[in-house]
mmCIF file of C-alpha atoms in Angstrom:
data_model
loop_
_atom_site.group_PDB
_atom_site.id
_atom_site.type_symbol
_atom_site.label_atom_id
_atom_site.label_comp_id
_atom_site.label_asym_id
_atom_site.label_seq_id
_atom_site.Cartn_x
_atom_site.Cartn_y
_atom_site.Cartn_z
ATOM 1 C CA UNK V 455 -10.231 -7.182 24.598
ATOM 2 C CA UNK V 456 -8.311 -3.661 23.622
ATOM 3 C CA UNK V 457 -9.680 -1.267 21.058
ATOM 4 C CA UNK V 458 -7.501 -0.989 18.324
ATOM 5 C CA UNK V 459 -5.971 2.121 16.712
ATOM 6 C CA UNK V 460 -4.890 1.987 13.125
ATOM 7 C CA UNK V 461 -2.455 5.204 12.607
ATOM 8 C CA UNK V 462 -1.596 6.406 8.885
ATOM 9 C CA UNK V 463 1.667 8.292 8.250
ATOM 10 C CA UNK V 464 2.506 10.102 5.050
ATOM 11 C CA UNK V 465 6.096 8.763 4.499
ATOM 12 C CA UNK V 466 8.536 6.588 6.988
ATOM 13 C CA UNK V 467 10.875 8.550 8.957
ATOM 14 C CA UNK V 468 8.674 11.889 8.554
ATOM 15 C CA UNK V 469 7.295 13.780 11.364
ATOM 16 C CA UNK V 470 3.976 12.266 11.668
ATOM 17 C CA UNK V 471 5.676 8.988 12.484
ATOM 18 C CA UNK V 472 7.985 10.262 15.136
ATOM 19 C CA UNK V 473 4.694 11.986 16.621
ATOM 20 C CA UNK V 474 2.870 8.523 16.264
ATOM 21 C CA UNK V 475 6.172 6.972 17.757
ATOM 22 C CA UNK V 476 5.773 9.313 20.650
ATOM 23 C CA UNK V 477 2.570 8.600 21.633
ATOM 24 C CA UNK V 478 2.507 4.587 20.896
ATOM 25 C CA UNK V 479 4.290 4.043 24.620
ATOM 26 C CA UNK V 480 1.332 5.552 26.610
ATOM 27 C CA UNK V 481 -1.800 4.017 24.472
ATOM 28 C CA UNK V 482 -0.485 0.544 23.905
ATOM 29 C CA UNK V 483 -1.418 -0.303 27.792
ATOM 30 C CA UNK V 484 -4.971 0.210 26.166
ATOM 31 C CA UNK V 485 -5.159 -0.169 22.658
ATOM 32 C CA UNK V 486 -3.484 -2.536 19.894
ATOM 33 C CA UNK V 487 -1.695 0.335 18.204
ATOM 34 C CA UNK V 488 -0.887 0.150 14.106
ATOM 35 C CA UNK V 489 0.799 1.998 12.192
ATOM 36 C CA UNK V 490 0.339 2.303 7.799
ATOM 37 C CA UNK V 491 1.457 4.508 5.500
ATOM 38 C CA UNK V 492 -0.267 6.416 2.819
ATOM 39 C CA UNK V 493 2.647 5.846 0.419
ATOM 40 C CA UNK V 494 1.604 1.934 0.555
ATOM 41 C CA UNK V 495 -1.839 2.817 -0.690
ATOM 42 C CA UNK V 496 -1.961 5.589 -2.797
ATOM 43 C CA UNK V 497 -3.574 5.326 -6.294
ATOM 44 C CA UNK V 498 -1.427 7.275 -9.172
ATOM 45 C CA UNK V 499 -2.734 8.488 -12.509
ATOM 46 C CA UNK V 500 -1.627 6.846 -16.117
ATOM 47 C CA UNK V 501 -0.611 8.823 -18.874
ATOM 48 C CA UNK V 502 -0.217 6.451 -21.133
ATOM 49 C CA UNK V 503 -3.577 5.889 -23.501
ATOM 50 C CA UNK V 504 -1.599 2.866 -25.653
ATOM 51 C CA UNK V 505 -4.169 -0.226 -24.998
ATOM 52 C CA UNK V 506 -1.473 -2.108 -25.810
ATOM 53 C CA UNK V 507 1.102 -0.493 -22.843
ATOM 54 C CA UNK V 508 -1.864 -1.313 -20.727
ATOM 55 C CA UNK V 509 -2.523 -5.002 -21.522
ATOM 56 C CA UNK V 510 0.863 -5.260 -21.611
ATOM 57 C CA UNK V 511 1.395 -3.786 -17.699
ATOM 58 C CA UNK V 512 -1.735 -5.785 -16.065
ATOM 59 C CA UNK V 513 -0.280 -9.409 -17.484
ATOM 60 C CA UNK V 514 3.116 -8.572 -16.021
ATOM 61 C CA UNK V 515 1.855 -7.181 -13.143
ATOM 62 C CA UNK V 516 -0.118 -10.260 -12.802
ATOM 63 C CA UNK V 517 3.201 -12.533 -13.358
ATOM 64 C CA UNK V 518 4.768 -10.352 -10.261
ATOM 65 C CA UNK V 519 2.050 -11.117 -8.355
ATOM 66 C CA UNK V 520 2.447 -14.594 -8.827
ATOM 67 C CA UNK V 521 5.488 -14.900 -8.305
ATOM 68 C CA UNK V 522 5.130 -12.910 -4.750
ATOM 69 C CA UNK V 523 2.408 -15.538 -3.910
ATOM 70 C CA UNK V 524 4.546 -17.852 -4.311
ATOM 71 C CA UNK V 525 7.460 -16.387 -2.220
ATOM 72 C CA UNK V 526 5.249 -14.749 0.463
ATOM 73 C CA UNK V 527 6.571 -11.713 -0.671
ATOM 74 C CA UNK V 528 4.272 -8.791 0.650
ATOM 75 C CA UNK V 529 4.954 -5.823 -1.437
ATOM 76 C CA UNK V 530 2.806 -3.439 -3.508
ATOM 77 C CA UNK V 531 1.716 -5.044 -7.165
ATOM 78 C CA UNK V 532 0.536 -2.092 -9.446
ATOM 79 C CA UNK V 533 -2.247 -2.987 -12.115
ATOM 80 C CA UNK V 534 -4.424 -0.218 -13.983
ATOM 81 C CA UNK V 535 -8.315 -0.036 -13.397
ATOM 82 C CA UNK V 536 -10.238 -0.653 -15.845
ATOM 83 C CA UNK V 537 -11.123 2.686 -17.476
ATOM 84 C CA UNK V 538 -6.855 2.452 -17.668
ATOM 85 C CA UNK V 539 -6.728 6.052 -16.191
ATOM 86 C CA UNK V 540 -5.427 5.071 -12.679
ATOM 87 C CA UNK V 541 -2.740 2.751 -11.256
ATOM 88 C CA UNK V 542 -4.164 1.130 -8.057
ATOM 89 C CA UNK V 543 -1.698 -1.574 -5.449
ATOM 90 C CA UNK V 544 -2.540 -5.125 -4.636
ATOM 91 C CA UNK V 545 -1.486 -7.020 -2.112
ATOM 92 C CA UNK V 546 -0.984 -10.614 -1.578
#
C-alpha cells in the first residue's frame, strides 16, 4: 500500500501548484499524491453584528446545502459559527 501525500496550494494556477505539478510525476510511483487548496478552506470574518442578517444567512445557507445534497453538487456552503464572528465552509 503507498503512503499518501496530501499537498495544499494557496490559489489554482499560482506558483505553488506548478511546483506541486512538477514534482507529482516522480513521487506518484510511490505515493498517492493530492492536491487542495487553501482557498477551499479558509474561514473569513463577519462584520455584520445584525442577529437577524445572521439567522437570516445560516437558513439559506442551509437551503443551498440542501439543494447541493440533492444534486451531488460539491461546492463550498458558507454558514457563521456560532459566536456569528466567523464564516466557516461545509461540504456535502
Amino acid at each position: 500500500m503507498k503512503k499518501t501525500i496530501l499537498f495544499i496550494a494557496d490559489k489554482p494556477d499560482w506558483a505553488y501548484e506548478f511546483m506541486i505539478k512538477a514534482w507529482l510525476p516522480f513521487l506518484q510511483k510511490d505515493y498517492d499524491c493530492f492536491v487542495a487548496y487553501d482557498d477551499d478552506y479558509t474561514v473569513k470574518k463577519n462584520n455584520s453584528k445584525n442577529k437577524i442578517f445572521q439567522l437570516i444567512f445560516n437558513i439559506k445557507s442551509l437551503l443551498k446545502l440542501s439543494v447541493f445534497k440533492i444534486t451531488n453538487k460539491n461546492e463550498a456552503v458558507y454558514f457563521l459559527d456560532k459566536s456569528g464572528k466567523y464564516y466557516y465552509p461545509k461540504y456535502i
